[in-house]
Short mmCIF file of C-alpha atoms in Angstrom, two decimals:
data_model
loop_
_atom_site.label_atom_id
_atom_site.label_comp_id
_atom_site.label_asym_id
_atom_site.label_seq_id
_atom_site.Cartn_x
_atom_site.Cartn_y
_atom_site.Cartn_z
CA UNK A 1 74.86 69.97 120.85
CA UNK A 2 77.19 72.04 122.61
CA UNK A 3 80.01 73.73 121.00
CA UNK A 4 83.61 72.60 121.43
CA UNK A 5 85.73 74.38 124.00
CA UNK A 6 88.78 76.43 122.27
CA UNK A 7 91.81 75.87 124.09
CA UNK A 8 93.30 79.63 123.19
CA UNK A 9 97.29 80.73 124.52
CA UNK A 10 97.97 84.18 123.45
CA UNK A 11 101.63 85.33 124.52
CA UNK A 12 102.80 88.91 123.46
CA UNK A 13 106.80 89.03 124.02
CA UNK A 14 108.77 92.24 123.98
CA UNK A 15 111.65 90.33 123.41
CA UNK A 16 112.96 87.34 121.48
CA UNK A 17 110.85 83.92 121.90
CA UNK A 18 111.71 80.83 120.38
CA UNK A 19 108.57 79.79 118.13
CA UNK A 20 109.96 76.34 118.52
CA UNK A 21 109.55 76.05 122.24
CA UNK A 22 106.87 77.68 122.15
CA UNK A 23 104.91 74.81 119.87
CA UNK A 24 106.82 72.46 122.42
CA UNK A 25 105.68 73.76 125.44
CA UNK A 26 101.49 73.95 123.68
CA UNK A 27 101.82 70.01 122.27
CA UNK A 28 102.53 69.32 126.00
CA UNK A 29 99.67 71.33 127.22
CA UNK A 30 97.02 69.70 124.15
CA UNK A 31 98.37 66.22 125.49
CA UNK A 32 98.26 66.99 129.21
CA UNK A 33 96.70 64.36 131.69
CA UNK A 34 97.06 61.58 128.54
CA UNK A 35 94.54 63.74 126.41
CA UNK A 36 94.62 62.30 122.80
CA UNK A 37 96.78 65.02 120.75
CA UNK A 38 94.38 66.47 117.42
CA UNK A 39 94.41 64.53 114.88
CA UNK A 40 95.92 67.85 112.54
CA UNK A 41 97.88 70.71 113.21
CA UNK A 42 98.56 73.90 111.39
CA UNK A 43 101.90 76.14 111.92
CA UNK A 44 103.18 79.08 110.63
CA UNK A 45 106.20 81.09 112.14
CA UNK A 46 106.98 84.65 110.83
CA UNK A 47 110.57 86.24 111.06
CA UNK A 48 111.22 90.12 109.74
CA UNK A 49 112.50 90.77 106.49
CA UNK A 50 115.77 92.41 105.90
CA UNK A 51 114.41 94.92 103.35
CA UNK A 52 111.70 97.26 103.79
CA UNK A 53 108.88 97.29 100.70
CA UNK A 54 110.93 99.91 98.67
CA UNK A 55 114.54 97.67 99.01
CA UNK A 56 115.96 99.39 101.94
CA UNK A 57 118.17 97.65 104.57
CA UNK A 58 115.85 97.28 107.37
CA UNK A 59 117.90 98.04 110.85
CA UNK A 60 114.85 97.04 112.67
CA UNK A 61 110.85 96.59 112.60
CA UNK A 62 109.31 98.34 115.60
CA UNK A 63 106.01 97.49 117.06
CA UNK A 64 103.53 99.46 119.19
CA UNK A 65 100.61 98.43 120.78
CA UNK A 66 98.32 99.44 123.49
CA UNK A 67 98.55 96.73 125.90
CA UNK A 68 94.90 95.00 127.45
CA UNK A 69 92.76 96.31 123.61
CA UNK A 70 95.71 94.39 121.66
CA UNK A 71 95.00 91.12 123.77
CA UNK A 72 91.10 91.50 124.09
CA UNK A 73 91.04 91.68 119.96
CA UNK A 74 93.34 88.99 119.38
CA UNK A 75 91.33 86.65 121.43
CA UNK A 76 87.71 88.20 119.70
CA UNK A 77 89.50 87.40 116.33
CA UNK A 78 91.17 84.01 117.26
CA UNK A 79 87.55 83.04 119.07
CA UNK A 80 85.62 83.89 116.04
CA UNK A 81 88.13 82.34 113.63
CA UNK A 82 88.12 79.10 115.91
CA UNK A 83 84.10 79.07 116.06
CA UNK A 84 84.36 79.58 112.41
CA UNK A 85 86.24 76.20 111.21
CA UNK A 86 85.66 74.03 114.54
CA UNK A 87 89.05 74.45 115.87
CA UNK A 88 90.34 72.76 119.18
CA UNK A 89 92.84 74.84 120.41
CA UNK A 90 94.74 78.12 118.84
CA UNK A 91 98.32 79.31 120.01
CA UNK A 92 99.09 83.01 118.62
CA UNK A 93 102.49 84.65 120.17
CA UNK A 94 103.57 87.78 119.07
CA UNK A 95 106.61 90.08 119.25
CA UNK A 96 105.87 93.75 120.44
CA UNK A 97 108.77 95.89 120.80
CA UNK A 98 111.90 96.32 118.40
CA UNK A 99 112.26 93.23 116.15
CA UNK A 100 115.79 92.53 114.43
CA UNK A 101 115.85 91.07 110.78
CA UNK A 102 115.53 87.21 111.06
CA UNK A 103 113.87 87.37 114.17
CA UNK A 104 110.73 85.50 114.91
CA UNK A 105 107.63 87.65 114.62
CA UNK A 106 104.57 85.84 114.98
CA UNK A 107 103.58 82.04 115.66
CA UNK A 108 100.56 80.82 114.75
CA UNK A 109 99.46 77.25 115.77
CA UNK A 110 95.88 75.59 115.10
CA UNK A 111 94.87 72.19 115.71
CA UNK A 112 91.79 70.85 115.04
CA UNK A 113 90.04 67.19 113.73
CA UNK A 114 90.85 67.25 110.11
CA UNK A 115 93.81 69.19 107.81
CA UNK A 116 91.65 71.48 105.91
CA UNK A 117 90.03 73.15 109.12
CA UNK A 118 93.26 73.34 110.43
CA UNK A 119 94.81 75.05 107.41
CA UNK A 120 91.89 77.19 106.14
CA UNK A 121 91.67 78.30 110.09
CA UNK A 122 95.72 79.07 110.19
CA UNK A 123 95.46 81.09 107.53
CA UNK A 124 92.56 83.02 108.23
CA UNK A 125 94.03 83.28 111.81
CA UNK A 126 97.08 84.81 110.33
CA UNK A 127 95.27 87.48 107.89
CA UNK A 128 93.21 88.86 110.47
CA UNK A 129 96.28 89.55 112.32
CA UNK A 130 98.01 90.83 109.69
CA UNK A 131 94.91 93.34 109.10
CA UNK A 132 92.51 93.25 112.09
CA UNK A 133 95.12 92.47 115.25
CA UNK A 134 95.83 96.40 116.80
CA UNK A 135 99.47 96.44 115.98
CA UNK A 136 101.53 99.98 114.56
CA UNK A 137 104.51 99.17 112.87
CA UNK A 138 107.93 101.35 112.64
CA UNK A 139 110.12 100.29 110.20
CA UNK A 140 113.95 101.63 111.37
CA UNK A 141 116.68 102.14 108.08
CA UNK A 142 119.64 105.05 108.06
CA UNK A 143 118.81 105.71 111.81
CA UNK A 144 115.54 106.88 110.68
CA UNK A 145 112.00 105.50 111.73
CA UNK A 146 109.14 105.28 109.37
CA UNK A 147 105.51 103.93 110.10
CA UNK A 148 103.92 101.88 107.86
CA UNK A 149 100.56 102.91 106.40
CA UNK A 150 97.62 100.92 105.89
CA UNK A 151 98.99 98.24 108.58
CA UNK A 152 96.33 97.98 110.98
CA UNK A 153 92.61 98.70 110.99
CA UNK A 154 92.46 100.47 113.95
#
């Protein structure tokens, strides 16, 4: 039996996106042409914190990347993860650039034929971002820019 197709949008966005359009505009691409929508979904948005891990004001959360290697491994990890639980489609968008406090961060958006695939894949989507996805983080307080260890594997 041949394995399902993953339907897989992956948007980085150096500057502010609305997560909830963004889950707009990907139901109307799952239910294109009358397609049944799945049958469970799985959504988690991420905004930056206001503090940095020692209680610091955070001015702002900086992200680098090295644009082509930060898409390729993004779609290995959301491919894998997708193989993994027997997901349908994946939706990952991600801010590169400076990111305000409040600000939307990261969507991720899984759907698949049952809750628990859909939720077991969202989350292990989301880790392997956190840990695997080739992101370098700044975080900016007093006018002063600090990068955060242990953020990304590569």
């Amino acid at each position: 039996m041949a394995e399902p197709h993953l339907e897989l949008v992956l948007k980085l966005h150096p500057a502010r996106f609305d997560p909830l359009a963004a889950l707009t505009d990907w139901h109307r691409s799952l239910t294109a042409g009358g397609a049944e929508p799945p049958a469970a979904e799985a959504h988690f948005i991420g905004r930056v914190r206001g503090r940095t891990a020692d209680g610091t004001r955070l001015e702002a959360l900086e992200l680098e990347h090295y644009p082509g290697m930060t898409e390729a491994q993004i779609q290995r990890l959301a491919a894998a993860i997708g193989h993994r639980h027997g997901l349908l489609a994946v939706r990952v968008d991600h801010r590169v650039g400076r990111v305000l406090p409040g600000e939307a961060i990261v969507l991720v958006a899984v759907a698949a034929d049952r809750r628990g695939p859909a939720q077991r894949g969202g989350q292990d989507l989301l880790e392997a971002l956190k840990h695997d996805a080739p992101f370098w983080k700044r975080e900016w307080s007093g006018g002063v820019g600090r990068w955060v260890q242990g953020n990304t594997a590569f």
